[in-house]
Coordinates of N, CA and C in Angstrom, one line a residue:
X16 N 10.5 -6.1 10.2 CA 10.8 -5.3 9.0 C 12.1 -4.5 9.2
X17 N 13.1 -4.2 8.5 CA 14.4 -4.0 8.4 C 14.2 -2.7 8.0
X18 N 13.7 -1.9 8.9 CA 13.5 -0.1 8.9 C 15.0 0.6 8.3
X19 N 16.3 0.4 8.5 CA 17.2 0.9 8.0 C 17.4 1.4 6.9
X20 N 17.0 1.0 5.9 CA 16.5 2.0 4.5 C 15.6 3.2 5.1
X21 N 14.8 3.0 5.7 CA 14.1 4.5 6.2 C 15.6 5.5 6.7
X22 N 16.3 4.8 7.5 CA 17.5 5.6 8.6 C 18.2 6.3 7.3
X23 N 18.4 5.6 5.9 CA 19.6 5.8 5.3 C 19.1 6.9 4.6
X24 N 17.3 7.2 4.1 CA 17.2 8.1 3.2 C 17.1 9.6 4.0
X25 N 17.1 9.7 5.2 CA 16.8 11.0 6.2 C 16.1 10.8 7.4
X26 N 15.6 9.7 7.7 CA 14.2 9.6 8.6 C 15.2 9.3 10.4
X27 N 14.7 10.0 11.2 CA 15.1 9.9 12.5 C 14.5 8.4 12.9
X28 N 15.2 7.9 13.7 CA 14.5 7.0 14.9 C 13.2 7.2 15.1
X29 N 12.9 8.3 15.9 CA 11.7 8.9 16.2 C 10.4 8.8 14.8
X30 N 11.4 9.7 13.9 CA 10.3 9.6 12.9 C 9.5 8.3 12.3
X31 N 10.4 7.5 12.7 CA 10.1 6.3 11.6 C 9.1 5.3 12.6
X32 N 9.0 5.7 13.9 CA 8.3 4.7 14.8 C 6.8 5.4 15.0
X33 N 7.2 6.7 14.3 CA 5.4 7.1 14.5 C 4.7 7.6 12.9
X34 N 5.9 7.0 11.8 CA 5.0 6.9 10.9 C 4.7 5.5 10.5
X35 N 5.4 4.0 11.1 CA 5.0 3.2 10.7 C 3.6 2.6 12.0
X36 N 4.1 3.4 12.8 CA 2.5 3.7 13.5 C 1.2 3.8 13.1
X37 N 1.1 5.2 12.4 CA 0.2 5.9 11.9 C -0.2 5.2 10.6
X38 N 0.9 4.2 10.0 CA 0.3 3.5 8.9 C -0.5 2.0 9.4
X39 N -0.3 1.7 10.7 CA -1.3 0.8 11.0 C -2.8 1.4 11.8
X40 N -2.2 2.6 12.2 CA -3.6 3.2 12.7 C -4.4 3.6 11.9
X41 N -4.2 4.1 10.6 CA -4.7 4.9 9.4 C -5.1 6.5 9.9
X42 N -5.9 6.5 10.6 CA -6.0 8.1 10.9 C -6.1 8.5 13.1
X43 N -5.7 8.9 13.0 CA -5.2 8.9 14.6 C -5.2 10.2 15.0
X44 N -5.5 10.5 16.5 CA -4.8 11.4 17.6 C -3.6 11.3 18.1
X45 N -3.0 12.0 18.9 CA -1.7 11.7 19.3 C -1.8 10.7 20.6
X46 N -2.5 10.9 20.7 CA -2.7 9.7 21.8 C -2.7 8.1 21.8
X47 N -3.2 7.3 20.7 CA -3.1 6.2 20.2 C -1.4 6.3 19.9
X48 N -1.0 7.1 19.1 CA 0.6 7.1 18.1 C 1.4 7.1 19.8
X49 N 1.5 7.8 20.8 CA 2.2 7.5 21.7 C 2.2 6.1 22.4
X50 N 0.9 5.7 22.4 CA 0.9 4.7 23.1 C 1.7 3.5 22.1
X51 N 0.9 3.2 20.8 CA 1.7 2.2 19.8 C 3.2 2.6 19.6
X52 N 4.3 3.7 19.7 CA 5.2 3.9 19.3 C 6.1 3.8 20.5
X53 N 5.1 3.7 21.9 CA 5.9 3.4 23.1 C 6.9 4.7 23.1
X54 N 6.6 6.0 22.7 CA 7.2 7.1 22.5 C 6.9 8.2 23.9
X55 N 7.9 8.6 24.4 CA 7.9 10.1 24.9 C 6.9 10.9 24.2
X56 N 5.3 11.5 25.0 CA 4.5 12.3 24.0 C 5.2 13.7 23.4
X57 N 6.3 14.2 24.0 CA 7.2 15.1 23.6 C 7.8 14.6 22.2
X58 N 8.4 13.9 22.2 CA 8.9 12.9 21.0 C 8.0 12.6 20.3
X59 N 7.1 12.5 20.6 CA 5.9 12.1 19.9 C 5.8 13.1 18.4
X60 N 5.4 14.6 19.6 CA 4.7 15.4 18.9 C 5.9 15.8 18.0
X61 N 7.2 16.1 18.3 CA 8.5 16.2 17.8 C 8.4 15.9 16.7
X62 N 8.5 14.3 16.2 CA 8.1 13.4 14.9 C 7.4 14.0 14.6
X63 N 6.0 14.4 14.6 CA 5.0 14.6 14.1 C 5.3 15.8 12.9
X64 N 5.4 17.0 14.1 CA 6.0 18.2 13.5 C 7.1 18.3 12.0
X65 N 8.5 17.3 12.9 CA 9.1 16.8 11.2 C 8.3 15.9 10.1
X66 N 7.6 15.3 10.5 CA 6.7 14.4 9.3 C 6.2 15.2 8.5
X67 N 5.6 16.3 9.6 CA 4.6 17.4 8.3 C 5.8 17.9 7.6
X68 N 6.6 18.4 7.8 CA 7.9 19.4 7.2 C 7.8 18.6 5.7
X69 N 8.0 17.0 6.2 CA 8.7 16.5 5.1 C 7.5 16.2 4.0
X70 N 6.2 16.3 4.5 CA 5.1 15.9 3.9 C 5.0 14.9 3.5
X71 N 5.5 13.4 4.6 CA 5.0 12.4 5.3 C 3.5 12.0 5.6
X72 N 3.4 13.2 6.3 CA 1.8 12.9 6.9 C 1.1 13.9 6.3
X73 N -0.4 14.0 7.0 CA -1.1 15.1 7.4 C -2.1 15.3 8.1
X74 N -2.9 15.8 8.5 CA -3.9 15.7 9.4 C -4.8 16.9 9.4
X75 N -6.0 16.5 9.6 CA -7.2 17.5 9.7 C -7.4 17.5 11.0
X76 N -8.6 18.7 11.2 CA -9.0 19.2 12.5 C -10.4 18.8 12.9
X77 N -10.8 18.3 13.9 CA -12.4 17.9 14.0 C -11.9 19.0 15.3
X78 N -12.8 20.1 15.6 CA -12.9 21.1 16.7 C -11.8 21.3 17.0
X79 N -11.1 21.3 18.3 CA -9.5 21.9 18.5 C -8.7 20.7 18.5
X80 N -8.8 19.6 18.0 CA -8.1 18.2 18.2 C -7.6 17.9 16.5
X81 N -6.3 17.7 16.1 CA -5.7 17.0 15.4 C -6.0 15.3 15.3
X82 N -6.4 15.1 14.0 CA -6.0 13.6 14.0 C -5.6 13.4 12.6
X83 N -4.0 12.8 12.7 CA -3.0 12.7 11.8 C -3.3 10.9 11.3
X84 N -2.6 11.2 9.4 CA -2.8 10.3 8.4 C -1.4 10.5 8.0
X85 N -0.5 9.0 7.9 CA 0.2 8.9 7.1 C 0.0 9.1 5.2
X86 N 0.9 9.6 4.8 CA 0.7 9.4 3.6 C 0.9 8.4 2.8
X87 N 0.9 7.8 1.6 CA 0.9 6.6 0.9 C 2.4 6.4 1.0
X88 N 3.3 5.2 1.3 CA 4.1 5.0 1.3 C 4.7 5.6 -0.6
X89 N 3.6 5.0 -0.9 CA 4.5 5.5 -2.6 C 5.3 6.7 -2.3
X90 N 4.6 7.7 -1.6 CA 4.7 9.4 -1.5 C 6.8 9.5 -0.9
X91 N 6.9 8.2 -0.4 CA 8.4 8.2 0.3 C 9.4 8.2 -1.0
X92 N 9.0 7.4 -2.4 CA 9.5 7.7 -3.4 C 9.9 9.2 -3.9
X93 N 8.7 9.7 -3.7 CA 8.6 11.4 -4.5 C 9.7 11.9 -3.4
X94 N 10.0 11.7 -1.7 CA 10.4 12.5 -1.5 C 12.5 12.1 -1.3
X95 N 12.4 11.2 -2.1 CA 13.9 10.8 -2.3 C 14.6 11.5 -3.4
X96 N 13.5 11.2 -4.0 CA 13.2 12.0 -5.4 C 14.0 13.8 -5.4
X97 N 13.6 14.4 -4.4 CA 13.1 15.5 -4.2 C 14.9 15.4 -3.6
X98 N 15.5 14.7 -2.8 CA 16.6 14.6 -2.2 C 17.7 14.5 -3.2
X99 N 17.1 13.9 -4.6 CA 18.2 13.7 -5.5 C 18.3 15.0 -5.9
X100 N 17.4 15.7 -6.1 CA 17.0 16.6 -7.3 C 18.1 18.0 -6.8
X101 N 17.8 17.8 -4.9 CA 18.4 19.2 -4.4 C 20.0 18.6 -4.3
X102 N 20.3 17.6 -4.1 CA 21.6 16.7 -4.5 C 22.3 17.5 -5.8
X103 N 21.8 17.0 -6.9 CA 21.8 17.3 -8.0 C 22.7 19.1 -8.7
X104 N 21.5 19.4 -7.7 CA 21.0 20.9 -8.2 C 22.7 21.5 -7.2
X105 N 23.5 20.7 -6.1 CA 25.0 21.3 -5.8 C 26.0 20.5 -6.3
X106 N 25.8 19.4 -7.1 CA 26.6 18.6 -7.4 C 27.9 19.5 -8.4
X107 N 27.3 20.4 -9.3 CA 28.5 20.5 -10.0 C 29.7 21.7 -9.1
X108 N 28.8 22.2 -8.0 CA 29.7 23.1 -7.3 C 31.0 22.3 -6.6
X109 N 30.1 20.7 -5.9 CA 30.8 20.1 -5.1 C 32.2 19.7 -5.8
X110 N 32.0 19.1 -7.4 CA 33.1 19.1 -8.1 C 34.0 19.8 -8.4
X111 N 33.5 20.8 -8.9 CA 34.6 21.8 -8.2 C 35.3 22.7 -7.2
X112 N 34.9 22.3 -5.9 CA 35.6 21.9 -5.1 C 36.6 20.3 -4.8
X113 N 36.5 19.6 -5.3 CA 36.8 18.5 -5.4 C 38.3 18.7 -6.2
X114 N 37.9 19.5 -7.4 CA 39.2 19.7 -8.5 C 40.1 20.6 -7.7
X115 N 39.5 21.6 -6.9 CA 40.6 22.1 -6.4 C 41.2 22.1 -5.3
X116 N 40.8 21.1 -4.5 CA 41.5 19.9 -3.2 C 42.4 19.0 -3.7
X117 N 42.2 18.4 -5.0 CA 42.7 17.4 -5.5 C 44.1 17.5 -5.7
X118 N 44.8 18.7 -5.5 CA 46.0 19.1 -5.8 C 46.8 19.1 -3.5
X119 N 45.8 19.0 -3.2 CA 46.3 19.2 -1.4 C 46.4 17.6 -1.1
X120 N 45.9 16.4 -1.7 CA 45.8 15.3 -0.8 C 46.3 13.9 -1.8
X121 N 46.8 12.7 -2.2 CA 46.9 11.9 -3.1 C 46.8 10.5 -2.3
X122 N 45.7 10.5 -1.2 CA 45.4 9.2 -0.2 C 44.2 9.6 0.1
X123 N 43.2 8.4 -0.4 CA 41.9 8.8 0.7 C 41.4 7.7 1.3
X124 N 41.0 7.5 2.7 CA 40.6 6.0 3.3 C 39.2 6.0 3.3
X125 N 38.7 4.6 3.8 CA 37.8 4.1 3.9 C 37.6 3.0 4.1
X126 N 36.5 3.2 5.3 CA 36.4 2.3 6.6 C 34.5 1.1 5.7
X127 N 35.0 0.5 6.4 CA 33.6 -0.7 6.9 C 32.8 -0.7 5.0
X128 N 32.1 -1.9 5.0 CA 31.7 -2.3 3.6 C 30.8 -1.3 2.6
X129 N 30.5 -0.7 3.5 CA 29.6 1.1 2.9 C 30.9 1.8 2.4
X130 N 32.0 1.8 2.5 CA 33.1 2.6 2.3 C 34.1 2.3 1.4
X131 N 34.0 0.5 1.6 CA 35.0 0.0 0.5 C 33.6 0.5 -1.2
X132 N 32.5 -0.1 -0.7 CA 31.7 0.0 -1.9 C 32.0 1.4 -2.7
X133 N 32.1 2.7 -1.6 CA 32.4 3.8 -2.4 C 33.1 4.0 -2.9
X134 N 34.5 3.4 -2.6 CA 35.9 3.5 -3.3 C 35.9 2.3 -4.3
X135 N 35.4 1.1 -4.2 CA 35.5 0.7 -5.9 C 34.0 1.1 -6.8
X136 N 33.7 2.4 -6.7 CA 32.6 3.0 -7.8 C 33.7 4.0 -7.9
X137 N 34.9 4.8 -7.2 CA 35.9 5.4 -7.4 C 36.3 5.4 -8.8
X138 N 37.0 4.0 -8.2 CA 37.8 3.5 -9.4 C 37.2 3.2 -10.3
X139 N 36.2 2.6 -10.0 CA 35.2 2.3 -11.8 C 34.7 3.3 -12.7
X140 N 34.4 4.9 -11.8 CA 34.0 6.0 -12.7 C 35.1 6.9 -13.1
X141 N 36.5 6.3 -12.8 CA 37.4 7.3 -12.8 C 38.3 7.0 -14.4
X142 N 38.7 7.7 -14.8 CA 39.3 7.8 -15.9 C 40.7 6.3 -16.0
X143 N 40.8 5.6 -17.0 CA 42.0 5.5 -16.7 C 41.7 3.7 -18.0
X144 N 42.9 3.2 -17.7 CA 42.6 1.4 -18.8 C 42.0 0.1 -18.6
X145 N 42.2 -0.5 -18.1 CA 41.9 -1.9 -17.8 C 41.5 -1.5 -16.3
X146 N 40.9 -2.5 -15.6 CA 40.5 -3.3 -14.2 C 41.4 -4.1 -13.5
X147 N 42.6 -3.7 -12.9 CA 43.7 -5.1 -12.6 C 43.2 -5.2 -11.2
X148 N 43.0 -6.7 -10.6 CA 42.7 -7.0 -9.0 C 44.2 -8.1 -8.8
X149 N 44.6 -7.9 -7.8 CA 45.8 -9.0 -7.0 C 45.1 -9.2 -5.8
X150 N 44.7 -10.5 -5.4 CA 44.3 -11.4 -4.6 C 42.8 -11.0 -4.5
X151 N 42.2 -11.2 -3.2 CA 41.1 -11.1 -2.4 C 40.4 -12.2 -2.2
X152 N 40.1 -12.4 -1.0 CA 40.1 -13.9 0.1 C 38.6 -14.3 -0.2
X153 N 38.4 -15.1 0.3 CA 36.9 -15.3 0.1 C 36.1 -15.0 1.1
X154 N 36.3 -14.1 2.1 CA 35.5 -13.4 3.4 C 35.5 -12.2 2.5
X155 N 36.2 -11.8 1.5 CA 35.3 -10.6 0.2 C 33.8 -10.8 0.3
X156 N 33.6 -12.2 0.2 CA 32.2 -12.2 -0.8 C 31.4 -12.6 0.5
X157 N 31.7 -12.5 1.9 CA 31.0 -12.7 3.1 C 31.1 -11.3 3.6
X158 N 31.5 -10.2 3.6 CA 31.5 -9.0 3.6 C 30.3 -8.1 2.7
X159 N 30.9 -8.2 1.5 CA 29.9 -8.1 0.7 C 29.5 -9.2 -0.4
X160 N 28.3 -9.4 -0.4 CA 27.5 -10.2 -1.2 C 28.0 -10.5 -2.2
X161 N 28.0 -11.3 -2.7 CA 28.5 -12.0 -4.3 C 27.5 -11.2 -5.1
X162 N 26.4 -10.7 -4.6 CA 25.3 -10.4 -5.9 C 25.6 -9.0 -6.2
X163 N 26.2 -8.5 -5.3 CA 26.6 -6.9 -5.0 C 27.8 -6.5 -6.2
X164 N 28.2 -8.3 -6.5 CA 30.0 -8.1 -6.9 C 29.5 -8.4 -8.5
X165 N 28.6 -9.0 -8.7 CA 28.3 -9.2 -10.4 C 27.7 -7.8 -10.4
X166 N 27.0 -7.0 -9.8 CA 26.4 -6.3 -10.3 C 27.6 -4.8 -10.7
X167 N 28.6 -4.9 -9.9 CA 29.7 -3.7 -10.0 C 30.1 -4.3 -11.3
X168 N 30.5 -5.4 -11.9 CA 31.5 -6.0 -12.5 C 30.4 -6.0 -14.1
X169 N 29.3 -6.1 -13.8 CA 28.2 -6.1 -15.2 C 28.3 -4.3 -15.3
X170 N 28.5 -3.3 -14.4 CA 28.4 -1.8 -14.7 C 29.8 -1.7 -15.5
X171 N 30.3 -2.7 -14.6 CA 32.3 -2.4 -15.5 C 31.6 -2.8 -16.9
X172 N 31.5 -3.7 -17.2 CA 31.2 -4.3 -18.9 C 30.8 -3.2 -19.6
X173 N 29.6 -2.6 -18.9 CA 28.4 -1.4 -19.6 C 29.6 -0.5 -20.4
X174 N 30.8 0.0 -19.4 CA 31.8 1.0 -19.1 C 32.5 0.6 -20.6
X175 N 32.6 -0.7 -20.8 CA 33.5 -1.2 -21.9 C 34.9 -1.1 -21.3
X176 N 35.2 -1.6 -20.1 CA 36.0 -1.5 -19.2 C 36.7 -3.0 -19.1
X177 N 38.0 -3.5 -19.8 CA 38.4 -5.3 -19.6 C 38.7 -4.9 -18.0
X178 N 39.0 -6.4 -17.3 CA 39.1 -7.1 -16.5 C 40.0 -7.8 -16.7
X179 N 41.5 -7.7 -15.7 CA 42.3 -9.0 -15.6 C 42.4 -9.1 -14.2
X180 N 41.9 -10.8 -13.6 CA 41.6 -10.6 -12.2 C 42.6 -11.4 -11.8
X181 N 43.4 -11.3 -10.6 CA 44.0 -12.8 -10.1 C 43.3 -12.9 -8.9
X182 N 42.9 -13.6 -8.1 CA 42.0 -14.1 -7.5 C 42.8 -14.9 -6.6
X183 N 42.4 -14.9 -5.0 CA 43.2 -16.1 -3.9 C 41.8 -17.5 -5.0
X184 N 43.2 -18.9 -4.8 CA 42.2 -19.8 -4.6 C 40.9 -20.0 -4.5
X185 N 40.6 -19.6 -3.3 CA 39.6 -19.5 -2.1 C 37.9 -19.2 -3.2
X186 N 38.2 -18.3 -4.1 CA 37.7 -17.8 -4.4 C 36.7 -17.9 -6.1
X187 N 37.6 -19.3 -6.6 CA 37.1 -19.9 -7.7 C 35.5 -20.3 -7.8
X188 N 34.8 -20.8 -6.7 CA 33.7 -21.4 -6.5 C 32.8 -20.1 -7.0
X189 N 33.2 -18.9 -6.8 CA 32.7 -17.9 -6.8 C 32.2 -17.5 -8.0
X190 N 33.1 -17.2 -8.6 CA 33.5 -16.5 -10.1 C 33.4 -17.3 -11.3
X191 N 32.6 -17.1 -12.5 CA 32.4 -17.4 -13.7 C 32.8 -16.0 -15.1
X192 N 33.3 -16.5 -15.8 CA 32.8 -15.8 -17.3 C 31.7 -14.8 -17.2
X193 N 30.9 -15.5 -17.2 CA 29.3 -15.6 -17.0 C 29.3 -14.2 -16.5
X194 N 29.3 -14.4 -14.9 CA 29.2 -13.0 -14.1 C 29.2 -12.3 -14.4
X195 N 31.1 -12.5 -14.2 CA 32.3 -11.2 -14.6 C 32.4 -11.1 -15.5
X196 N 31.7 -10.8 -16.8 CA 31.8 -10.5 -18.0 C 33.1 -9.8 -18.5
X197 N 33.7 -9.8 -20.3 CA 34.8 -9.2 -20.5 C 35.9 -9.1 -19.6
X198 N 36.1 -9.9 -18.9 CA 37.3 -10.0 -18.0 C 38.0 -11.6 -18.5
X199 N 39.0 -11.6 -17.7 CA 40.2 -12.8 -17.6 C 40.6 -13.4 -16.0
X200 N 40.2 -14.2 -15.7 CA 40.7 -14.5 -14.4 C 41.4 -15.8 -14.2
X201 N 42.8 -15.3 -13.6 CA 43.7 -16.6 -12.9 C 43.6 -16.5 -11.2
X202 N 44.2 -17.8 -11.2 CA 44.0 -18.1 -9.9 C 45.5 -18.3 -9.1
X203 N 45.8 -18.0 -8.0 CA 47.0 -18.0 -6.8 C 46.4 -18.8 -6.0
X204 N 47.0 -20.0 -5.2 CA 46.9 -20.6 -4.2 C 47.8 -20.2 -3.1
X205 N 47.1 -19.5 -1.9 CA 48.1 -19.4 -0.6 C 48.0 -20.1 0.8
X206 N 46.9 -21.6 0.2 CA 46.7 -22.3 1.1 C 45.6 -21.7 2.0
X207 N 45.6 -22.2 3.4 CA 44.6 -22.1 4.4 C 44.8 -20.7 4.8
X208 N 46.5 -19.7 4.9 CA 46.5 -18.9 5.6 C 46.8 -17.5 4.6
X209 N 45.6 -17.8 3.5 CA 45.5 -16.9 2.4 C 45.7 -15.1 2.6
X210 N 46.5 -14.6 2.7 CA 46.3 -12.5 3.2 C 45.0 -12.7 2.8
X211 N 44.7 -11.5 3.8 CA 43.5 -10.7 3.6 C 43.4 -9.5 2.7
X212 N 44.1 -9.4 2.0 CA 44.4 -8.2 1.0 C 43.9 -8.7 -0.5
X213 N 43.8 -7.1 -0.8 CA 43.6 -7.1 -2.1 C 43.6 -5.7 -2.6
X214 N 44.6 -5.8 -4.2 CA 44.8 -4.4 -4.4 C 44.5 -4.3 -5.9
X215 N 43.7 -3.1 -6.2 CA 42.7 -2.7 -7.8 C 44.0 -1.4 -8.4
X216 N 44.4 -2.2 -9.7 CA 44.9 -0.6 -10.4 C 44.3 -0.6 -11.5
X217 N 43.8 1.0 -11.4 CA 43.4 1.2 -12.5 C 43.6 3.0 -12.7
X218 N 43.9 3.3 -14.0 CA 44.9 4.1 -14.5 C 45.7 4.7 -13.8
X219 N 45.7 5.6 -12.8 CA 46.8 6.2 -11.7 C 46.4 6.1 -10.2
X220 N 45.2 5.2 -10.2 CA 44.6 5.1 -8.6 C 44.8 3.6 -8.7
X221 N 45.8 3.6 -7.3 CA 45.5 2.1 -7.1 C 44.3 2.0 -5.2
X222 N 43.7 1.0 -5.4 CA 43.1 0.9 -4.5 C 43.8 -0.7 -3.5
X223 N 44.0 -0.2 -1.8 CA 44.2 -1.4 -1.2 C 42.9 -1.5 0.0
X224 N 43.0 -2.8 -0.2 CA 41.6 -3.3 0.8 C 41.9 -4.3 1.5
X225 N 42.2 -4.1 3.0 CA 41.9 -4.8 4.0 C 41.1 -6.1 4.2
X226 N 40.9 -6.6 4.2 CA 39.4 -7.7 4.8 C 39.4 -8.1 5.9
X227 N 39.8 -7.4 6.7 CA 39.5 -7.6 7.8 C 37.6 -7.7 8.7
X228 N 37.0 -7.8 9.7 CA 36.0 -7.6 10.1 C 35.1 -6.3 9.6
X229 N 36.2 -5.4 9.7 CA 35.4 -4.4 9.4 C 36.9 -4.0 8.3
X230 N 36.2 -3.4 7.2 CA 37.4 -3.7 6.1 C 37.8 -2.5 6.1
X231 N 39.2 -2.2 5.5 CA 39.5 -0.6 5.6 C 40.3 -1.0 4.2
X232 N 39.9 0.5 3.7 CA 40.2 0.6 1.7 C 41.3 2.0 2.1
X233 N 42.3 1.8 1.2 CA 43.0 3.1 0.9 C 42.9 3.5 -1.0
X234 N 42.7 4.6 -1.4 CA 42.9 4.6 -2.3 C 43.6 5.8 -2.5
X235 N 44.8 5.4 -3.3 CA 46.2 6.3 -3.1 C 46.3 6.9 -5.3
X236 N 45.9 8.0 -5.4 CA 46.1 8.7 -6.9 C 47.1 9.3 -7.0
X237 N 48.1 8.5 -7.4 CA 49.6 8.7 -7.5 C 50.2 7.9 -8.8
X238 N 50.6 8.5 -9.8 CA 51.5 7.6 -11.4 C 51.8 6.9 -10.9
X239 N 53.3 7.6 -10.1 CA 54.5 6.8 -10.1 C 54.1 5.5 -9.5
X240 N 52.9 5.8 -8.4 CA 52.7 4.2 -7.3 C 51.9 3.2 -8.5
X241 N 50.7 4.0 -9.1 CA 50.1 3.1 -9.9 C 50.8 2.6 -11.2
X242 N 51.8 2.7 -11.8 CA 52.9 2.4 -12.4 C 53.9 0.9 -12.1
X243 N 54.4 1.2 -10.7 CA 54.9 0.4 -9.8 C 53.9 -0.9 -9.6
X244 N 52.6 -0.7 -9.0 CA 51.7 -1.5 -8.5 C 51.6 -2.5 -9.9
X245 N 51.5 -1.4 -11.2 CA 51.1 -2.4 -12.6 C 52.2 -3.3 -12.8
X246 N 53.4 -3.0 -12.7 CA 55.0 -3.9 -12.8 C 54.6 -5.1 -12.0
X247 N 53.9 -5.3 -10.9 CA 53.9 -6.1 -10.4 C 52.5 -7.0 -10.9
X248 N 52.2 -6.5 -10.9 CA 50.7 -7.4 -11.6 C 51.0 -7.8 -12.6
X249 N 52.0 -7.3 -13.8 CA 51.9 -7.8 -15.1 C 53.0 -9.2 -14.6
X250 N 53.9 -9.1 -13.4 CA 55.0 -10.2 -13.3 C 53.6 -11.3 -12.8
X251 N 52.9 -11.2 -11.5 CA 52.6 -12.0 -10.8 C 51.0 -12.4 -12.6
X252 N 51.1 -12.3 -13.4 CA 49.9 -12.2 -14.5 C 50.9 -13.3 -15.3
X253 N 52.0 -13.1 -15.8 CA 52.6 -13.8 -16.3 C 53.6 -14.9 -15.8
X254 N 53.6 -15.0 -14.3 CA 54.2 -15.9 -13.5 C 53.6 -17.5 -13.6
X255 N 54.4 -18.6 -14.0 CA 53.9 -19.9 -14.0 C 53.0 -20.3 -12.6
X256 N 53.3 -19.8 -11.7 CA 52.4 -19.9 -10.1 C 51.0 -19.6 -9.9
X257 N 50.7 -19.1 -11.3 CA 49.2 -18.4 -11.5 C 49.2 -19.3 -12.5
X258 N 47.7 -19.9 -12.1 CA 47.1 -21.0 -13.4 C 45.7 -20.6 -13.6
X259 N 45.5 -20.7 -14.7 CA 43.7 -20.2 -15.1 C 43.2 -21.1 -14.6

């Protein structure tokens, strides 16, 4: 089982090997949970202690002995829940810090496919006209999932957001109407030794993306650049070299 969604919502290493423990023991001493979790009983009890915090588990007393009960996995919902809510509850502060940085920096990067994903929800929630893409290889869609890429591109539609895409080659087998809803896509051929690049403008942020192994995104909020960047998209959009 692919525990990593546990890692990503808060859950330690530790935590997560002696609650998926305790969900095969059903009600237990610390003694079984060390032995199944192959855990340090220090570690053990460690986990434990954060489980209750989080109200994960619980346990009753028979004489001076503990024996601990995971709670219903449902219960892991309520407590993401509970993560949005305190999320939530500093979100408008964080924005306003945000507006008043925004004047110190006009470049922000981002490393590996968790990072590019952040910076094109950037661009997608940020003010501005159209959706323009120039190139991107078909190790895009081996990086991140094809299913990942209709699903950004059906929120763009929601947005009432067009689409004019130009696309490496590489990349036709991929892409339909269908998908990519409300969009337009031509195609560039650069042969076998296609760049690994590809760059999003949309209103005054243009976004560049690597594809490399581990991909690295810049996204630069600058007129004058995203102005420049569009000059070029509207030539390489209306260039005979690009065929639908």
């Amino acid at each position: 089982m692919d525990t990593q969604i546990l890692e990503d919502i808060g859950l330690t290493n530790g935590e997560i090997k002696v609650y998926l423990s305790l969900l095969e023991l059903d009600t237990s001493t610390a003694g079984p949970i060390i032995e199944k979790s192959q855990m340090q009983s220090s570690a053990v009890y460690i986990a434990l202690h954060q489980l209750l915090n989080k109200g994960l588990i619980s346990f009753i007393k028979k004489g001076q002995i503990k024996h601990y009960q995971a709670s219903n996995p449902d219960h892991l919902i309520e407590f993401i829940d509970d993560k949005k809510q305190r999320f939530l509850d500093i979100l408008p502060e964080l924005k306003k810090k945000q507006q008043v940085g925004k004047t110190k920096r006009d470049a922000s990067f981002y490393s590996g496919a968790r990072g590019i994903k952040e910076m094109l929800y950037e661009l997608l929630n940020s003010t501005g006209g159209e959706h323009h893409t120039i190139g991107s290889p078909s190790v895009s869609n081996e990086i991140i999932q094809e299913a990942w890429w209709i699903n950004y591109h059906l929120k763009r539609a929601q947005k009432k957001i067009k689409a004019k895409l130009i696309f490496n080659e590489s990349l036709r087998k991929f892409q339909s109407s269908a998908q990519y809803p409300m969009s337009e896509t031509k195609y560039t051929n650069f042969g076998p030794d296609e760049p690994l690049t590809e760059t999003i403008i949309r209103g005054d942020k243009v976004g560049i993306i690597i594809w490399t192994q581990i991909p690295t995104g810049i996204l630069i909020n600058d007129k004058e650049a995203a102005s420049s960047y569009e000059k070029y998209f509207q030539f390489l959009w209306n260039t005979e070299k690009t065929t639908n």
